[in-house]
Coordinates of C-alpha atoms in Angstrom, one line a residue:
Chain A
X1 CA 0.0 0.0 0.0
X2 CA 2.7 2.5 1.3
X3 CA 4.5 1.8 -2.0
X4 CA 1.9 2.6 -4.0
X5 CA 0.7 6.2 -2.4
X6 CA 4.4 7.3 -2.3
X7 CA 4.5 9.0 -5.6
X8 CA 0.8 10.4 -5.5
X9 CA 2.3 12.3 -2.1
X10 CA 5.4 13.0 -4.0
X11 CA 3.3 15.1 -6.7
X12 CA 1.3 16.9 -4.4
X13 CA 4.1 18.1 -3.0
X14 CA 6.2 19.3 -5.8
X15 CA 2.8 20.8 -7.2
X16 CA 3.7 24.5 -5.8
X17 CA 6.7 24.4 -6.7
X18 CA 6.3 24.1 -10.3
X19 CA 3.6 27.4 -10.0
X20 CA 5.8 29.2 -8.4
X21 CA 6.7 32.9 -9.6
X22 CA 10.0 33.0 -10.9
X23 CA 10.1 29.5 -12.2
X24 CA 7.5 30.1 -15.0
X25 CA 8.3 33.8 -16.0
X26 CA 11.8 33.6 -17.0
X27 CA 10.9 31.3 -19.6
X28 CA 9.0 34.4 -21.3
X29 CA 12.1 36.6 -21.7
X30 CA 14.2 33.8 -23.7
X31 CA 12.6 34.8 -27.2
X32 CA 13.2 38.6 -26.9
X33 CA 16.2 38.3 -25.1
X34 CA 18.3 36.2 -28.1
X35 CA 16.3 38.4 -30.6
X36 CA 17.6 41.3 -29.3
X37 CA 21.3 40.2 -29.2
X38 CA 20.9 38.9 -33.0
X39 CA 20.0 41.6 -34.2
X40 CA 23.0 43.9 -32.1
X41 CA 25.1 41.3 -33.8
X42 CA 23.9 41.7 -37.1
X43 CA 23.4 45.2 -37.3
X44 CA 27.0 45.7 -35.7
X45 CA 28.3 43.3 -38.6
X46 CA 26.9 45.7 -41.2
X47 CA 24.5 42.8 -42.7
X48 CA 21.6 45.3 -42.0
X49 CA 21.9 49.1 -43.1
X50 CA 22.2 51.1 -40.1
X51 CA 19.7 53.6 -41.3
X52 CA 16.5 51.2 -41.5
X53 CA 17.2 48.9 -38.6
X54 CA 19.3 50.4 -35.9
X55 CA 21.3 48.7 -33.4
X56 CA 18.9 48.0 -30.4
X57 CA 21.3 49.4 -28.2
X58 CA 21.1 52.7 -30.3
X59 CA 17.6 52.9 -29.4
X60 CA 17.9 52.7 -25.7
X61 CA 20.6 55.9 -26.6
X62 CA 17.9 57.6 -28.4
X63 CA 15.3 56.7 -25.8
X64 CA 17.7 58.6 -23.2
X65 CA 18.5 61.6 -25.4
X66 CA 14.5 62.0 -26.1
X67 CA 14.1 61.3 -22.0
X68 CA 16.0 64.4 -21.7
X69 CA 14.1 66.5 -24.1
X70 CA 10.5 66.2 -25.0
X71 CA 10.0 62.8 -24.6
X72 CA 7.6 63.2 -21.0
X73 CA 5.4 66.1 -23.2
X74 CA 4.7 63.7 -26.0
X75 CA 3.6 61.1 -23.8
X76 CA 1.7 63.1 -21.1
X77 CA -0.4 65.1 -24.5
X78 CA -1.2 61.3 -25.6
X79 CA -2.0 60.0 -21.9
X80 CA -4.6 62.6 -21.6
X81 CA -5.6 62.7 -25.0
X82 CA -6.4 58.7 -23.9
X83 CA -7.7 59.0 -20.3
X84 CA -10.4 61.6 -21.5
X85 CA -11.4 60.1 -24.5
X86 CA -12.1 56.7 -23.2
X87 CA -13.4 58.3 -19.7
X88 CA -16.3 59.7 -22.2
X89 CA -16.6 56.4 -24.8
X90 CA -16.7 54.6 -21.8
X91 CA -19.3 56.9 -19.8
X92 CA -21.6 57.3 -22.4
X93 CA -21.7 53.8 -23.7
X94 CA -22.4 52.5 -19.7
X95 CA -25.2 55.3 -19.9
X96 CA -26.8 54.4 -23.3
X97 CA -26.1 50.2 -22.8
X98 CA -27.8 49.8 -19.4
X99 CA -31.0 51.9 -21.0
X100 CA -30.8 49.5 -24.0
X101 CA -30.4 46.4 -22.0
X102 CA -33.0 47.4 -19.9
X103 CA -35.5 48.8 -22.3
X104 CA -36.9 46.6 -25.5
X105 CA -38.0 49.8 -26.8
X106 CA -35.0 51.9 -26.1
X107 CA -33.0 48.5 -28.0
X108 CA -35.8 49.0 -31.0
X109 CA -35.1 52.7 -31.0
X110 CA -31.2 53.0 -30.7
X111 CA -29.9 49.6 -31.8
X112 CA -29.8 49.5 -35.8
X113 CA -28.6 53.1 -35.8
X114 CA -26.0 51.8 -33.4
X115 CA -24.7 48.7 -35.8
X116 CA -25.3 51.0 -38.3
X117 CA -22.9 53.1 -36.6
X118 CA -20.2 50.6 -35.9
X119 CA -20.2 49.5 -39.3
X120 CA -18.4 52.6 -40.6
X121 CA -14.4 51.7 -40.1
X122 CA -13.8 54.4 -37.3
X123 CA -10.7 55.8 -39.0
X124 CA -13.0 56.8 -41.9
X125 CA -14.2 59.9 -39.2
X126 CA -11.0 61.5 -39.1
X127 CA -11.5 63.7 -42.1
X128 CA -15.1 64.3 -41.2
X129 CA -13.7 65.1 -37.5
X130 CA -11.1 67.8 -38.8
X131 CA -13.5 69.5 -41.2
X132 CA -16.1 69.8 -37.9
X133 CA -14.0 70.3 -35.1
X134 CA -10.5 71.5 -36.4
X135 CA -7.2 70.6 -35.8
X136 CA -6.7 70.9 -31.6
X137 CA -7.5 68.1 -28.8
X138 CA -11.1 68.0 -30.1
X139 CA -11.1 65.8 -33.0
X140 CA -8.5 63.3 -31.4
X141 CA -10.2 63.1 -28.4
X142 CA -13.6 62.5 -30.0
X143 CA -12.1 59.8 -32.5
X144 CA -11.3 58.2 -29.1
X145 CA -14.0 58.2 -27.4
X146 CA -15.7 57.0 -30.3
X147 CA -13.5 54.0 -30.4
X148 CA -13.6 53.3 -26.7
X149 CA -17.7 53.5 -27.0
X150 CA -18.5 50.8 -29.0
X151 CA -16.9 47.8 -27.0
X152 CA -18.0 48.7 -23.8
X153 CA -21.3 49.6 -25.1
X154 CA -22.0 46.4 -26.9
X155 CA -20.8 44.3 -23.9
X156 CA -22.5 45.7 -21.6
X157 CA -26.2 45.2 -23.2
X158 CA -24.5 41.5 -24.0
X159 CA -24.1 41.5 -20.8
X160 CA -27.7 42.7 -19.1
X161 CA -29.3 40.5 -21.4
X162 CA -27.0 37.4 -20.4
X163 CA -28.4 38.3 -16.3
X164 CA -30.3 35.0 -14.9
X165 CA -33.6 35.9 -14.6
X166 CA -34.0 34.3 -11.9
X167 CA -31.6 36.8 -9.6
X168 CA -34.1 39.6 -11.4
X169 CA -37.2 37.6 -10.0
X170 CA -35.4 38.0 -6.4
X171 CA -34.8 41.2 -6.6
X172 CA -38.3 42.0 -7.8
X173 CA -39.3 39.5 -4.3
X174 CA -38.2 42.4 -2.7
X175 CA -40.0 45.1 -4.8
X176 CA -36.2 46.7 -6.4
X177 CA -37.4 48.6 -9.3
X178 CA -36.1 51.1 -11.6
X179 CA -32.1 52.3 -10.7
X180 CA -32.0 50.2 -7.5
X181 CA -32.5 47.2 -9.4
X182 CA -29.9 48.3 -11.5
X183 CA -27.2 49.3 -8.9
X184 CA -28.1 46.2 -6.5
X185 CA -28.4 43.3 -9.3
X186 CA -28.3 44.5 -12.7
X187 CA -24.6 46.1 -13.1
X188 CA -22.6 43.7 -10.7
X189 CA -24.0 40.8 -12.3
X190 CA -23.0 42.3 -16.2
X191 CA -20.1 43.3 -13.9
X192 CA -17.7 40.8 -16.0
X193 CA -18.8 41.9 -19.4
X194 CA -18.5 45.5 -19.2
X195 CA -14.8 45.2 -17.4
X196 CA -14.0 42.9 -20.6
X197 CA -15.5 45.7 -22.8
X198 CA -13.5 48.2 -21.0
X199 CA -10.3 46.6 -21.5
X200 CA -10.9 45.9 -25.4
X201 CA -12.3 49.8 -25.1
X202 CA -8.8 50.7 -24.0
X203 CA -6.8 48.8 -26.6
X204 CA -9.0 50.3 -29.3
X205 CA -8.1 53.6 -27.6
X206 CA -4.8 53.8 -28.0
X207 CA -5.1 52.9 -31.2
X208 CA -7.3 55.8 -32.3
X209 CA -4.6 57.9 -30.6
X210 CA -2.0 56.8 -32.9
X211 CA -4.2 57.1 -35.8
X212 CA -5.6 60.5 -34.6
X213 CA -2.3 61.7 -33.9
X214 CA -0.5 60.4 -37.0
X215 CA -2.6 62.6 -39.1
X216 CA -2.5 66.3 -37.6
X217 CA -0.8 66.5 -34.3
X218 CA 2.4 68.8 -33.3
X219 CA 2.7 66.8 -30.0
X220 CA 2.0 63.2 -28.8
X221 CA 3.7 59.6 -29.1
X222 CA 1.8 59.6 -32.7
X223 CA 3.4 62.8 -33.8
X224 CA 6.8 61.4 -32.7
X225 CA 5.9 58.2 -35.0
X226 CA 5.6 60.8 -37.9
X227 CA 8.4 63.0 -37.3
X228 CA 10.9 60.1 -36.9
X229 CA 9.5 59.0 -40.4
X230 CA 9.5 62.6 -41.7
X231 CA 13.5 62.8 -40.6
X232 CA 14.2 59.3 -41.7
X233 CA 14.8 58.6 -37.8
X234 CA 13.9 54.6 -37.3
X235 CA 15.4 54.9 -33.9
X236 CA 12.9 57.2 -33.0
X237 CA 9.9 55.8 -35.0
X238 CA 10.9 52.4 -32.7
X239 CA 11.6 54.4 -29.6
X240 CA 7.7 55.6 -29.3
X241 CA 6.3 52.6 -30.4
X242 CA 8.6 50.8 -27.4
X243 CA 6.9 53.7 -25.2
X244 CA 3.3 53.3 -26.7
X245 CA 3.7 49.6 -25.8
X246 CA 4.9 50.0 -22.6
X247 CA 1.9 52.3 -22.0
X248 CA -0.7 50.4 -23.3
X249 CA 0.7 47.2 -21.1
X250 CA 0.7 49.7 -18.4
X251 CA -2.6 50.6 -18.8
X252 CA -4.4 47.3 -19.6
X253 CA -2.4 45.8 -16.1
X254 CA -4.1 48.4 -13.9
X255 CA -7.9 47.6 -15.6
X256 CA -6.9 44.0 -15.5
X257 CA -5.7 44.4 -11.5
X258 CA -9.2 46.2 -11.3
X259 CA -11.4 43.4 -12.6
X260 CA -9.7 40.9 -10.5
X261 CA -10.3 43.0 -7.5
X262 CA -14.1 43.2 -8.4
X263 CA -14.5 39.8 -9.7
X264 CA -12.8 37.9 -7.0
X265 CA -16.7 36.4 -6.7
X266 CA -16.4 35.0 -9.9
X267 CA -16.6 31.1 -9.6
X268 CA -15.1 30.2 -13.4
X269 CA -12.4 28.2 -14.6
X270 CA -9.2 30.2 -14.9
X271 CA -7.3 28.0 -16.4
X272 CA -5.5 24.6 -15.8
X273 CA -2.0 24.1 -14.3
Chain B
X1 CA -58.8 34.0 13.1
X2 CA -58.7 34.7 9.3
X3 CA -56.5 33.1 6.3
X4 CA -53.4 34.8 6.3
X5 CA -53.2 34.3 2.1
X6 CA -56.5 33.2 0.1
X7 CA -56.1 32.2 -3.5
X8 CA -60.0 32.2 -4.6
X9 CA -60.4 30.3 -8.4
X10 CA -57.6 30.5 -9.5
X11 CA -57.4 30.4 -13.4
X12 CA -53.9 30.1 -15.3
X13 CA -53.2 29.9 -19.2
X14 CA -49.8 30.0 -20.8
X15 CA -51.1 31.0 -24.4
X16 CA -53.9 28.2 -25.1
X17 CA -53.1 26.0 -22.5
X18 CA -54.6 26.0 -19.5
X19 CA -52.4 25.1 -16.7
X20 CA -54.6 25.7 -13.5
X21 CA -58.6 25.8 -13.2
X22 CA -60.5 26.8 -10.6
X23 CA -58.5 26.3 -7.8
X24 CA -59.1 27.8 -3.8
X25 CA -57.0 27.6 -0.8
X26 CA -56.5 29.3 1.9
X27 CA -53.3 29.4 4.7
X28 CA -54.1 29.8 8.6
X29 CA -52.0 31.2 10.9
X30 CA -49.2 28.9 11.6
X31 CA -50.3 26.1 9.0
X32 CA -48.2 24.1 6.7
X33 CA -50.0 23.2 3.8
X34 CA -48.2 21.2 1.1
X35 CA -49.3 21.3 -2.7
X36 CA -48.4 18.0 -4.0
X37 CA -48.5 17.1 -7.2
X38 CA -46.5 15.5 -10.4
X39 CA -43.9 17.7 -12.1
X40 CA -45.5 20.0 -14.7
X41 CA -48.4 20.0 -13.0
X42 CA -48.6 23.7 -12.5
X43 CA -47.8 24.3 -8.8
X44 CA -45.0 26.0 -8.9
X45 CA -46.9 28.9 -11.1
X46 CA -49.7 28.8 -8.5
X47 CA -46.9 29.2 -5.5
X48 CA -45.9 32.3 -8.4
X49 CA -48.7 33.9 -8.4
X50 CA -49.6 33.7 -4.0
X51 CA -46.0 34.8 -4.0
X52 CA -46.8 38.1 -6.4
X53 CA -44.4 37.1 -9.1
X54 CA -46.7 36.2 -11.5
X55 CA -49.7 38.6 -12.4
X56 CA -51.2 36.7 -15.2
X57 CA -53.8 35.1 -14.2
X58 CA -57.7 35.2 -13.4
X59 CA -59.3 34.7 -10.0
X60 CA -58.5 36.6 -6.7
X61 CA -55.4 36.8 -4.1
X62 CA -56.2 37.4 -1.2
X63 CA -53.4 38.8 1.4
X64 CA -54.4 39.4 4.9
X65 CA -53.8 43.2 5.9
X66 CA -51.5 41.7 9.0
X67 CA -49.1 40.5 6.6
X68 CA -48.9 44.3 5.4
X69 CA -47.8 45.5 8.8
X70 CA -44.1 45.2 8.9
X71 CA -41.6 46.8 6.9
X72 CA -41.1 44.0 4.8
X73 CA -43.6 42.4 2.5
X74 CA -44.9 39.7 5.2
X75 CA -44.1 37.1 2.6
X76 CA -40.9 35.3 2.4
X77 CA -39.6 33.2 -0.5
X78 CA -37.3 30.4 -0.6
X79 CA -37.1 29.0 -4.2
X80 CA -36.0 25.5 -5.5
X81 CA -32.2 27.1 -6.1
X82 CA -30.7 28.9 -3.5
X83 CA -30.9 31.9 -6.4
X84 CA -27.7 33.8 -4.1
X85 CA -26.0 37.0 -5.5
X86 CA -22.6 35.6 -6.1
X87 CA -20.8 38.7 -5.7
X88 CA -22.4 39.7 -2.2
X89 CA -21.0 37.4 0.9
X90 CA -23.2 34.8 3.2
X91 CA -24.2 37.9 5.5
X92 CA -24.9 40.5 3.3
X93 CA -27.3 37.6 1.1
X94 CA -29.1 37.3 3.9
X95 CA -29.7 40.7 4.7
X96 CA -30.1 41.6 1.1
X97 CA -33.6 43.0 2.0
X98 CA -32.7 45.8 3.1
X99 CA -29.0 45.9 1.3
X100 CA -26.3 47.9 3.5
X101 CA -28.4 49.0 6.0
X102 CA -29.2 45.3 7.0
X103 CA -29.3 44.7 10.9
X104 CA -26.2 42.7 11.7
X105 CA -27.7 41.6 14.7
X106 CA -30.7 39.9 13.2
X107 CA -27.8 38.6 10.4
X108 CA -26.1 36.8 12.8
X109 CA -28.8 35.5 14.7
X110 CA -30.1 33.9 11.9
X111 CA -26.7 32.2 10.7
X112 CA -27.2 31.2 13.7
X113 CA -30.5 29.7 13.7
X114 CA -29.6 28.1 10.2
X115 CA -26.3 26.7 11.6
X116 CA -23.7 28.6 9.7
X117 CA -22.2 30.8 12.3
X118 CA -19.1 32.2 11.2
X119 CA -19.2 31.9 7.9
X120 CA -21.0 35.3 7.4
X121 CA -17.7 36.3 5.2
X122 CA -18.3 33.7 2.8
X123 CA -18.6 33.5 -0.8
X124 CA -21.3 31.7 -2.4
X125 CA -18.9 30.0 -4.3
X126 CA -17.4 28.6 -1.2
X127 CA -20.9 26.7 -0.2
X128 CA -21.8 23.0 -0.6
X129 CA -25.5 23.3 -1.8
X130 CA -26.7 22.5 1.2
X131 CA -25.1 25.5 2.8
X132 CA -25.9 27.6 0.4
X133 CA -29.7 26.8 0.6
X134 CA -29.3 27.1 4.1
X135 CA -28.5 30.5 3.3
X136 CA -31.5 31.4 0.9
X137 CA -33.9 30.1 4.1
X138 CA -31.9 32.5 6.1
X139 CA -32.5 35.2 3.4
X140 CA -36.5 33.9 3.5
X141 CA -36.7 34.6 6.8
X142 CA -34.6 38.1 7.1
X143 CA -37.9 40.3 6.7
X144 CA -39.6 38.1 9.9
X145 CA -42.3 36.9 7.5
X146 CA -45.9 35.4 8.6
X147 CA -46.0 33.5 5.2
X148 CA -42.7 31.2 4.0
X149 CA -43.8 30.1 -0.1
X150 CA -41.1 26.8 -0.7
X151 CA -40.8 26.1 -3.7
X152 CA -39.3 22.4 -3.6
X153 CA -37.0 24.1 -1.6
X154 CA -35.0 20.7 -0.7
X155 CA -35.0 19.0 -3.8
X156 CA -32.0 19.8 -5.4
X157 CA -29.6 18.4 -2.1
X158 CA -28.6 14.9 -1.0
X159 CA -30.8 12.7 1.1
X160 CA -29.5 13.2 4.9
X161 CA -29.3 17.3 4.0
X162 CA -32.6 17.0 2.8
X163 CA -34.0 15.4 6.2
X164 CA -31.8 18.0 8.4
X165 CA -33.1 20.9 6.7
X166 CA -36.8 19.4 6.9
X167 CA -36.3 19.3 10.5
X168 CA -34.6 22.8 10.6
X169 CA -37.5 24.6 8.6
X170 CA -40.1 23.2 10.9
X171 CA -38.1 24.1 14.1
X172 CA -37.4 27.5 12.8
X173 CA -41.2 28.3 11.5
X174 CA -42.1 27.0 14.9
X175 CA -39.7 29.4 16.7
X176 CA -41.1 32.6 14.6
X177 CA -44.6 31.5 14.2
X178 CA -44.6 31.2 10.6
X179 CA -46.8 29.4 8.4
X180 CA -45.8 27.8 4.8
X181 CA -47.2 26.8 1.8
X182 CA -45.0 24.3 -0.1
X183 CA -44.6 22.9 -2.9
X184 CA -43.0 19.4 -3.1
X185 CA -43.5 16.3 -5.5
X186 CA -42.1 14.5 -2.6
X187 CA -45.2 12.2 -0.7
X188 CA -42.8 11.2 2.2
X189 CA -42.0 15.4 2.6
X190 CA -45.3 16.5 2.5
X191 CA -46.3 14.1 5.2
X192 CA -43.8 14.5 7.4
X193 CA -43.9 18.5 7.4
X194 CA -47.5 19.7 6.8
X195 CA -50.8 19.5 8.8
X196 CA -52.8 19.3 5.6
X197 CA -51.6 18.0 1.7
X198 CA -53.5 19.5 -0.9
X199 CA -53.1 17.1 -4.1
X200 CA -52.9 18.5 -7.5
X201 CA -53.9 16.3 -10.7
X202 CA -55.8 16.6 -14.1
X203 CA -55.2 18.3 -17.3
X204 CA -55.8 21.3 -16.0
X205 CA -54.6 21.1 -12.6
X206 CA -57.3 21.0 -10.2
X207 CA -57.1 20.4 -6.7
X208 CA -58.5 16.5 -6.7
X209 CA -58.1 15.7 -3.0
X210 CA -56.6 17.2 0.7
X211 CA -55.2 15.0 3.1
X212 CA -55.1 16.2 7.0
X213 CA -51.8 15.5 9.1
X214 CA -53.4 15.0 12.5
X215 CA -49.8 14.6 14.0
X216 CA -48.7 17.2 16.6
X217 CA -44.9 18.0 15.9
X218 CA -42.1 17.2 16.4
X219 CA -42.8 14.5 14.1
X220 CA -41.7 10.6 14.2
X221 CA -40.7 9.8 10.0
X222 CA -40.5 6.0 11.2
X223 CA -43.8 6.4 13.0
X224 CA -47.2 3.8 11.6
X225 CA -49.6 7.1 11.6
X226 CA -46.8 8.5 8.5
X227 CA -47.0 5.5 6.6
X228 CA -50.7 5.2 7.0
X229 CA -50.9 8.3 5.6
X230 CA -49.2 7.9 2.6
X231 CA -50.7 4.8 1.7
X232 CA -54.2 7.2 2.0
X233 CA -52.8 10.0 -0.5
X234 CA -51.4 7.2 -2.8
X235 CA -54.9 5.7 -3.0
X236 CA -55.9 9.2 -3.7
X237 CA -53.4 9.9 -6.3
X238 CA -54.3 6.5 -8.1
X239 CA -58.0 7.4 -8.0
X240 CA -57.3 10.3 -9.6
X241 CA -54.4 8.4 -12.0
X242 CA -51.9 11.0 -11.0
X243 CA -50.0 8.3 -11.2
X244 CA -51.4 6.5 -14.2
X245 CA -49.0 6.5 -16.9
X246 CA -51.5 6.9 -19.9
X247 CA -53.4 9.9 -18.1
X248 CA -49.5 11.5 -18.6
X249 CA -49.1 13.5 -21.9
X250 CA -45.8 11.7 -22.8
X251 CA -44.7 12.2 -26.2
X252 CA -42.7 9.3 -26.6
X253 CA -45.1 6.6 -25.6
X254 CA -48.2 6.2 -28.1
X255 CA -51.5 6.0 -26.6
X256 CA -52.2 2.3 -26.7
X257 CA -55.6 0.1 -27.1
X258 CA -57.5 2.4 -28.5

């Protein structure tokens, strides 16, 4: 018997080990890490023209030298540019999906002019958006919030309508109606949807950023894209899209810390060992 | 003393079909009255519409102006899931009535009273069904109801959890004073807990026979009297082929011997 329960002990026992932080993360940095140092080698050998692919060392150089110059004004334009945008997408659409996810008349109302809405490719407003509104924060922060509206919009009613009625019926039991209904039932229960439209909201957000800013901007990460390609720069074109990415990481991690904060009720399947 | 809840005629259709036909009842003070019946057979909508869920339907409910008194409703509900709010703990389900402002005294007495003291911080998702229906009786009795409407409230747990909370639902009503109507497809339960069994049969549902409980409480469930008693509501239910399989609309079996 003692023979044969030895190694099911063993397991167990070597089971936290395995999850354990450091163990599984290095593995992660193995593929960028030799990337990197291929391509310092080849660009250091010649085999790849210094001005199209700098060395990556020269872009952490470039990095510094923009670090001392205008590098933090670039990125706090675009960082507000983003926050407000998506702080209005994401308001509005939490405003307009709990009314139609309530309200099978307010869905028969607003829904096809919605999809009809979402069907235009959302870069196609930029032109309309400069003609209207000009060529200061306006536009680009409208763009964005337009971006950021959709997802959270459209996972939120998902998300109402997904509810079990029978947590509804309870909270009708005890006579909740109109916005207590909705605060005490309806939002924490589409509470998992709308964080996952928020998070898509903010990719799509910093997207529209680039693509607002790429096209009239004299500040921002976007504008830095351009004026590196304008100057033939590839170190700088790669330096702000290093910073845009570690932003939009950034960004995502604290929605993402957020959701499991709120969702820690959750009782799903997060995944095997 | 008046009925505390009075159903009079009760008429239900879901589109064509009618469901429930002319059917009256009427719950004392401190009653258990049982509405037994096959599965489908419509007593859940009728324990629906006493609970004010369900507005569609013709005939008259009745609700006694005492159960009006209190702050709460007078009515509790337990359903046939524990129906919990997953994101709010063990306590704050319970005292989900009145949301934040819930009594935590009157909480804890009644994790108490339901056996779950301590685990107030609880998840849902940390609860064996048993506990967690524990919980929704807890939550059922939070507004100190006259009237407890079960809805096959023990159906969904194991055997022996079944029996303990039998035994902890008629301690607990006994303690407050409450009186039920439930609904159960279970003989055995509906003996053992109720002082009269009101049996449900027929295409519609009508009420085809009551059964009194003459047994004082605490109950025996090994004592003669129960199993006399069930052998009466079986005879009942097979005069009334409740338990005849051709009187079942059962699409797979053809009617035979025609």
């Amino acid at each position: 018997m003692t023979t044969q329960t030895h190694p099911i002990i063993r397991r167990a026992a070597r089971q936290p080990r395995l999850n354990s932080l450091w163990q599984g993360n290095w593995r992660g940095w193995v593929v960028p890490l030799a990337l990197l140092v291929l391509l310092e080698i080849i660009v250091r050998l010649g085999w790849l023209p210094e001005h199209q692919m700098p060395a990556p060392s020269s872009i952490v150089l470039t990095l510094y030298d923009l670090a001392q110059s205008n590098l933090w004004t670039h990125t706090l334009a675009s960082l507000l540019r983003v926050a407000s945008g998506f702080a209005i997408g994401a308001s509005l659409a939490i405003a307009i999906g709990t009314w139609v996810g309530l309200s099978q008349r307010a869905e028969a109302y607003l829904e096809p002019t919605f999809q009809g809405l979402r069907a235009i490719p959302s870069l196609a407003w930029v032109p309309l958006l400069l003609l209207w509104l000009g060529i200061d924060e306006t536009p680009k922060i409208t763009l964005i919030a337009i971006g950021a509206f959709f997802p959270v919009y459209l996972a939120l009613v998902a998300g109402i309508r997904n509810i079990d009625r029978k947590l509804i019926e309870v909270g009708r039991l005890y006579q909740l109606s109109g916005f207590t209904l909705v605060r005490r039932i309806l939002l924490p229960a589409a509470l998992p949807n709308l964080l996952t439209g928020l998070r898509g909201a903010l990719s799509l957000a910093w997207m529209f950023l680039v693509a607002a800013e790429l096209i009239a901007a004299t500040r921002g990460l976007g504008y830095l894209l351009s004026d590196g390609r304008e100057t033939s720069r590839p170190d700088i074109v790669i330096a702000a899209i290093l910073v845009l990415a570690v932003l939009g990481k950034l960004s995502d991690g604290l929605l993402k810390s957020l959701e499991q904060r709120a969702l820690h009720w959750r009782d799903s399947f997060t995944g095997g060992a | 003393m008046s009925a505390l809840l009075k159903l009079n005629n009760i008429r239900k259709a879901f589109a064509e079909l009618t469901v429930l036909d002319n059917i009256s009842l009427a719950l004392a003070p401190g009653e258990i009255v049982s509405l037994l019946g096959p599965s489908g057979c419509g007593k859940s909508t009728l324990l629906r519409i006493a609970a004010g869920l369900d507005n569609q339907f013709e005939g008259e409910l009745e609700r006694n102006p005492l159960l009006e008194f209190g702050k709460h409703s007078g009515i509790g509900v337990v359903f046939q899931e524990p129906r919990l709010m997953p994101w709010l703990n063990v306590a704050e389900n319970i005292g989900f009535a009145d949301g934040w402002k819930a009594s935590p005294r009157w909480v804890q007495q009644l994790l108490q009273d339901v056996g779950l003291e301590g685990r107030g911080d609880a998840l849902p998702k940390e609860l064996s069904g048993g506990m967690a229906q524990r919980v929704a009786i807890a939550r059922g009795l939070y507004g100190k109801p006259q009237v407890l409407l079960l809805d096959e409230p023990f159906s969904a747990v194991d055997a022996f959890t079944r029996m303990r909370l039998q035994d902890l639902v008629i301690s607990l009503t006994r303690q407050y004073e409450i009186s039920i109507l439930l609904v159960t497809h279970d003989l055995d339960e509906a003996i053992y807990l109720s002082d009269r069994v009101i049996i449900l049969g027929g295409q519609p549902s009508r009420i085809v026979s009551e059964l009194k409980v003459p047994v004082t409480h605490p109950r025996d469930r090994r004592a003669a009297s129960m199993a006399y008693l069930k052998g009466e509501a079986l005879s009942a239910l097979y005069q009334h082929q409740a338990l005849d399989p051709a009187s079942q609309s059962n699409p797979h079996t053809p009617p035979q011997g025609h």
